[in-house]
Short mmCIF file of C-alpha atoms in Angstrom, two decimals:
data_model
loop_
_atom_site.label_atom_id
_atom_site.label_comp_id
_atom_site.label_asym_id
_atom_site.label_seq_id
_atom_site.Cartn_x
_atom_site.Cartn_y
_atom_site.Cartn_z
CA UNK O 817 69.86 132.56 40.30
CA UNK O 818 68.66 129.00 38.88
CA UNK O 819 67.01 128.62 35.46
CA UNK O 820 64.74 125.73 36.92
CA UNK O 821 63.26 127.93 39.93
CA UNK O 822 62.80 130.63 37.49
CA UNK O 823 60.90 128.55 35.36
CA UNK O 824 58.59 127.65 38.36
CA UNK O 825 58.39 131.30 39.59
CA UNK O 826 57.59 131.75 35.69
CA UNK O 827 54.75 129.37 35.54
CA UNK O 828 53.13 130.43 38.91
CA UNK O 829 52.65 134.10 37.01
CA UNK O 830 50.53 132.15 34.30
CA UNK O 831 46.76 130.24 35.06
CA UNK O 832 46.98 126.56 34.70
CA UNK O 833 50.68 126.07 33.45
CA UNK O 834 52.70 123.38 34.57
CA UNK O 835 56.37 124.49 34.77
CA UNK O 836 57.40 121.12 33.24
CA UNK O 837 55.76 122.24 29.78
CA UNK O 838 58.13 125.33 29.95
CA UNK O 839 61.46 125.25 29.03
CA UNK O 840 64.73 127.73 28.17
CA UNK O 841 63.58 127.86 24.56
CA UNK O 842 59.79 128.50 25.03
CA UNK O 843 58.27 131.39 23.50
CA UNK O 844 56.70 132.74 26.81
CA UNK O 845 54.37 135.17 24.50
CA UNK O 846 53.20 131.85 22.83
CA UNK O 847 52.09 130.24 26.57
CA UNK O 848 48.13 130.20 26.71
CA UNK O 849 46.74 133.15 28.41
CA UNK O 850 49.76 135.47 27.74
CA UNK O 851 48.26 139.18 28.42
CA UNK O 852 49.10 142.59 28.81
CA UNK O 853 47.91 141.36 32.99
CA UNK O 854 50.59 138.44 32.86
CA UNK O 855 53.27 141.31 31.27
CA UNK O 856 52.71 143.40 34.11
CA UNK O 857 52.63 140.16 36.88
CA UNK O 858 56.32 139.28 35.54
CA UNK O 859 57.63 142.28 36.21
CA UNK O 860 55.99 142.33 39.12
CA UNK O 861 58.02 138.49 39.87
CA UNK O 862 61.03 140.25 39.01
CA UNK O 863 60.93 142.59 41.71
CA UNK O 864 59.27 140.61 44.19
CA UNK O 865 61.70 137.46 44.28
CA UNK O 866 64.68 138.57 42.31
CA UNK O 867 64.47 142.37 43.24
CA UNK O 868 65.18 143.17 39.55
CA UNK O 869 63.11 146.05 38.40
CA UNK O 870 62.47 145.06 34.56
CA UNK O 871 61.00 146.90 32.49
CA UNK O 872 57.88 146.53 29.73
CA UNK O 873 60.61 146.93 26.95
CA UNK O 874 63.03 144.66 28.46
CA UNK O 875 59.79 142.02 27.94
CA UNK O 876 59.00 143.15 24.63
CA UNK O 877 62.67 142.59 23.11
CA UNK O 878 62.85 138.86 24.60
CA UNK O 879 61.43 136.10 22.63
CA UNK O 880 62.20 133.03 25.36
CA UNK O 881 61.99 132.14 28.76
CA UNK O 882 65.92 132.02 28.63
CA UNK O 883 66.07 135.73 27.40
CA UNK O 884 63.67 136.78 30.21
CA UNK O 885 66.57 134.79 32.40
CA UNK O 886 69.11 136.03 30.57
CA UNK O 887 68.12 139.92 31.39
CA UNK O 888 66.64 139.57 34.94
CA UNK O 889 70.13 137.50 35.92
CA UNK O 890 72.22 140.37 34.55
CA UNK O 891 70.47 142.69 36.99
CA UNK O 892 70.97 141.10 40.27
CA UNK I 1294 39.18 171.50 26.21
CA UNK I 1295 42.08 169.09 27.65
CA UNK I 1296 44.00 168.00 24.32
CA UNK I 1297 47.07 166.31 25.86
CA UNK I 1298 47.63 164.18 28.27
CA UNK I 1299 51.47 163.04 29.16
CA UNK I 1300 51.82 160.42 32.24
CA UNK I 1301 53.34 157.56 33.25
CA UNK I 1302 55.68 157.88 30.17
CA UNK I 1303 52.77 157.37 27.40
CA UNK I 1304 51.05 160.25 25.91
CA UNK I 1305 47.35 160.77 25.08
CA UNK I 1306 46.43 163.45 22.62
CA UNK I 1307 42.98 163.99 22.04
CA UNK I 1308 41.39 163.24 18.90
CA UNK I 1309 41.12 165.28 15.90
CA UNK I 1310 39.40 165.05 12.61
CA UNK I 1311 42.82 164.26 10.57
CA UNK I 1312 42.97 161.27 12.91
CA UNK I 1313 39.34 159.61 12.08
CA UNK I 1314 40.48 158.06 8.83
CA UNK I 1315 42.78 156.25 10.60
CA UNK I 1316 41.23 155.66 13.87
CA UNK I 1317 37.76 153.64 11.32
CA UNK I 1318 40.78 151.97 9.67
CA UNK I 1319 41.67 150.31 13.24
CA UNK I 1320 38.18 150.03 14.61
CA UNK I 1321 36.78 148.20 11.35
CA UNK I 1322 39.98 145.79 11.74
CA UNK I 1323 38.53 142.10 12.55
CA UNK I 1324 41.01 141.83 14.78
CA UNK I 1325 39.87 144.80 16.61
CA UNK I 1326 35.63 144.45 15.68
CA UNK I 1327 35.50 141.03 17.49
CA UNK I 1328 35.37 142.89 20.92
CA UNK I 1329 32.97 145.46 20.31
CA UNK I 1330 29.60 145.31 20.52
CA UNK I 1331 28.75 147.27 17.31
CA UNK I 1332 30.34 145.14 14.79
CA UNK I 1333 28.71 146.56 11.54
CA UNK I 1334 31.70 148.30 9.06
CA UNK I 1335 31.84 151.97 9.73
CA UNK I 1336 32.13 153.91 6.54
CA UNK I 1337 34.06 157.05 6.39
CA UNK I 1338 30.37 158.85 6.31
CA UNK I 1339 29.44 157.02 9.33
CA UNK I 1340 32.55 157.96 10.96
CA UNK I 1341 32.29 161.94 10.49
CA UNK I 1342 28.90 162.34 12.37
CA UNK I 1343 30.60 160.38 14.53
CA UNK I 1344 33.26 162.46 15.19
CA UNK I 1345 30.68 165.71 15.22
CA UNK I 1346 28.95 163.64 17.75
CA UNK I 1347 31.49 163.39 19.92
CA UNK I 1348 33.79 166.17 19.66
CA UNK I 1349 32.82 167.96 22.71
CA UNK I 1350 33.36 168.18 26.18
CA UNK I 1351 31.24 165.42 26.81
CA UNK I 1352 32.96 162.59 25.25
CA UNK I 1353 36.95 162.85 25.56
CA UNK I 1354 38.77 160.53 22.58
CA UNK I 1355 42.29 159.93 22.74
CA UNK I 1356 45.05 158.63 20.37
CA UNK I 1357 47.04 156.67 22.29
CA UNK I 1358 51.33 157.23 21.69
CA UNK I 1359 54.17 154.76 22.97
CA UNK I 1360 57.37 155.31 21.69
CA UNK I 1361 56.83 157.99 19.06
CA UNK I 1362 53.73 155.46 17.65
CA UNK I 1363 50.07 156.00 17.48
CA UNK I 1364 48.77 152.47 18.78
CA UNK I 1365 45.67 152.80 20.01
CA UNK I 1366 42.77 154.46 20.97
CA UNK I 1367 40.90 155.68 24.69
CA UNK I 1368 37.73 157.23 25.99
CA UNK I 1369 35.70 158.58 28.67
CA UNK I 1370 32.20 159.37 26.90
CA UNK I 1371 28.87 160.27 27.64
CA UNK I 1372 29.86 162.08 30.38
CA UNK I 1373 26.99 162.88 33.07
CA UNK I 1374 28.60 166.04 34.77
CA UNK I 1375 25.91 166.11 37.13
CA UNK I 1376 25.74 162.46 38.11
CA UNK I 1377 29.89 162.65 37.72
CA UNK I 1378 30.20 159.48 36.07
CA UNK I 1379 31.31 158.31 32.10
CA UNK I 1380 31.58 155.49 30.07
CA UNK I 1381 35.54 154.67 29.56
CA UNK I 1382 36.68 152.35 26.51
CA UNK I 1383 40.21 151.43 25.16
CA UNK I 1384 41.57 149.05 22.11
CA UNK I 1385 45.27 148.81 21.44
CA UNK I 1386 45.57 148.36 17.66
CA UNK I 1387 49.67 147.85 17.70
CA UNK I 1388 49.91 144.15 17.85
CA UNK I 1389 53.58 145.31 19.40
CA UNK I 1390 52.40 146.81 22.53
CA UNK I 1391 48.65 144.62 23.38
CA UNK I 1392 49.84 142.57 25.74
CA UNK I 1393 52.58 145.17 27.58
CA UNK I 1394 52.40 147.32 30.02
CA UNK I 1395 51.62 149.97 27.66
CA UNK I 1396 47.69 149.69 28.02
CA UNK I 1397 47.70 149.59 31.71
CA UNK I 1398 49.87 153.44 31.28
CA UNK I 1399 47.38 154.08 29.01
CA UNK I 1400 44.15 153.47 31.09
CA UNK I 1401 45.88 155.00 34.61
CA UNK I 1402 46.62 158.05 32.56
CA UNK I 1403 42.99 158.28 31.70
CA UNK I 1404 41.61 157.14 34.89
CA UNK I 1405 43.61 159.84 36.70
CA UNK I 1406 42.44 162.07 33.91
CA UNK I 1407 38.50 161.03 35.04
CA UNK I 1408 39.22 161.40 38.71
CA UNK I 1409 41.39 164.42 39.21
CA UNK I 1410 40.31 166.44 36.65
CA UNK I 1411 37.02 165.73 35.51
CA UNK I 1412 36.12 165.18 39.20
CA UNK I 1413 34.37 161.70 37.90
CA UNK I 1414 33.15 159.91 40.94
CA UNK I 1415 32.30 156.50 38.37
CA UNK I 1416 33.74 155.26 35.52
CA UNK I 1417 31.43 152.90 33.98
CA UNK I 1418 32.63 150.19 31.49
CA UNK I 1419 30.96 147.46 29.40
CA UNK I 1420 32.18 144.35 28.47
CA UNK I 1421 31.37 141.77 26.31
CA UNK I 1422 31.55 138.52 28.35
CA UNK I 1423 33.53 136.82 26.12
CA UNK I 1424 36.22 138.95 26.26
CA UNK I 1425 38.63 137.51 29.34
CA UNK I 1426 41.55 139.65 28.32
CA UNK I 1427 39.28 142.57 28.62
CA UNK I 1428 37.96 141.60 32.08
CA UNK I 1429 40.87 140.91 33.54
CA UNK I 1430 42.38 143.88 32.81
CA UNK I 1431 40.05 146.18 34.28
CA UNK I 1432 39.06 144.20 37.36
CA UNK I 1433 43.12 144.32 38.26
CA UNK I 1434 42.41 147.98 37.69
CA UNK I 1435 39.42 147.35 40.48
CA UNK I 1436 35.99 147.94 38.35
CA UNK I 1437 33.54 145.83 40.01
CA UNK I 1438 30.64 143.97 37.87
CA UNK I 1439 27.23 145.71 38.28
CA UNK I 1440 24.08 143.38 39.66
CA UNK I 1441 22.47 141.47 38.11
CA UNK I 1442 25.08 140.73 34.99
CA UNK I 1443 25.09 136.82 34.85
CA UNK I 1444 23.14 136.91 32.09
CA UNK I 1445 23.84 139.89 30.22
CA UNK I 1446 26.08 139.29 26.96
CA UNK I 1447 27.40 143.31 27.42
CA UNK I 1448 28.30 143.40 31.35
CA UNK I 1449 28.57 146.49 33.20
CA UNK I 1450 31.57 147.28 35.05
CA UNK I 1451 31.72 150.13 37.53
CA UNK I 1452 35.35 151.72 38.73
CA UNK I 1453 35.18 154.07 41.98
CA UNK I 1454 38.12 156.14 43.27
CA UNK I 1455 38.72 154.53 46.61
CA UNK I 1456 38.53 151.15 44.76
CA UNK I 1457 41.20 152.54 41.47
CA UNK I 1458 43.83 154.50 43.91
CA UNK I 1459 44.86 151.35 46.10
CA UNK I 1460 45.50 149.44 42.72
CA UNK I 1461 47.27 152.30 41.07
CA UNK I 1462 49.77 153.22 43.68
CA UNK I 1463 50.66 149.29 43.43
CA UNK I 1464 51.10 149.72 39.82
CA UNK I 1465 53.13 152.45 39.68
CA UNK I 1466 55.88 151.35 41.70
CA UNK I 1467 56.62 148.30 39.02
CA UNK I 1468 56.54 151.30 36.12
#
């Protein structure tokens, strides 16, 4: 698993976000249009490309796009 | 009288009159005020016939619990029994658990609620066009805006079975 393609996969879960304004330390709950839909489309992401089932606490608890890396990677 | 409802690991419990105090406390929160379409502050008075208003089986009020926590509120009301179809309404107060999947358990445990047990055939819902979170949310839950809305400030939003069951079985599987 690659920090730069999960950034990608990241930014394809939120409307009109380029990847290359996200990076390890972003607060992805800070990213414009961050919703209670988007919460649900990451898991979703997880499952889909990593096959990590995560779950709405596991999104809660992380603050950055590397803890949301940090916890899907551990899964796999 | 259905007072609790426990799916999809969140709990609704229906409301009772120790819980109003609270419940005009959230609801006359700015935070919470600037999506409703009655925005004038409810005073505890104003509240009580409220509650008398709607404590029957009519109108179905829930306190939302996640985690131990009361965080929100969630309705089916007005409830036509002969033209099987109810006005449904949620706010999440807990700033923790808005934007989670916490709401989405919330409403499915409700909208099963309608469906299966009140044998609802339409679950109507009205949204202020402003609100994008709001609409979002329940078109992924597959309401449908009414005709002739494009101009209306309040839309109607109608949810059928067929249209709720194909989204929730997708849902489910990433709870």
């Amino acid at each position: 698993m690659d920090l730069i393609d999960f950034i990608k996969n990241l930014a394809s879960v939120f409307e009109d976000t380029n990847p290359s304004n996200l990076t390890p330390e972003t607060r992805f709950r800070d990213i414009e249009g961050w919703s209670s839909l988007i919460a649900l489309s990451i898991i979703a992401m997880a499952d889909e490309v990593y096959g990590v089932k995560l779950k709405g606490d596991d999104i809660r608890k992380a603050i950055t796009v590397q803890d949301l890396y940090e916890i899907i990677k551990s899964r796999i | 009288m259905k007072t609790i409802i426990e799916k999809y690991n969140v709990t609704l419990m229906r409301l009772t009159e120790d819980k109003i105090e609270m419940v005009r406390k959230w609801r006359n929160d700015p935070k919470i005020v600037q999506y409703m379409n009655y925005k004038e502050y409810i005073t505890p008075e104003m509240q009580q016939k409220w509650f008398q208003r709607i404590n029957n089986n009519n109108n179905y009020f829930f306190i939302i619990i996640y985690d131990k926590k009361e965080i929100g509120l969630i309705n089916i009301r007005d409830i036509d029994y002969e033209k099987k179809e109810g006005e449904g309404g949620i706010f999440i107060y807990d700033d923790e658990y808005l934007d989670s999947d916490v709401p989405f358990r919330a409403a499915l445990c409700l909208t099963d609620f309608c469906f299966e047990e009140l044998c609802l055939k339409k679950i109507k819902a009205h949204i202020l066009n402003n609100n994008k979170r709001a609409i979002e949310f329940n078109t992924f839950l597959g309401f449908k805006i009414a005709e002739n809305q494009e101009n209306v400030k309040n839309q109607l939003y109608t949810l059928i079975p067929d249209d709720y069951y194909i989204i929730r079985d997708k849902i489910i599987k990433l709870f």
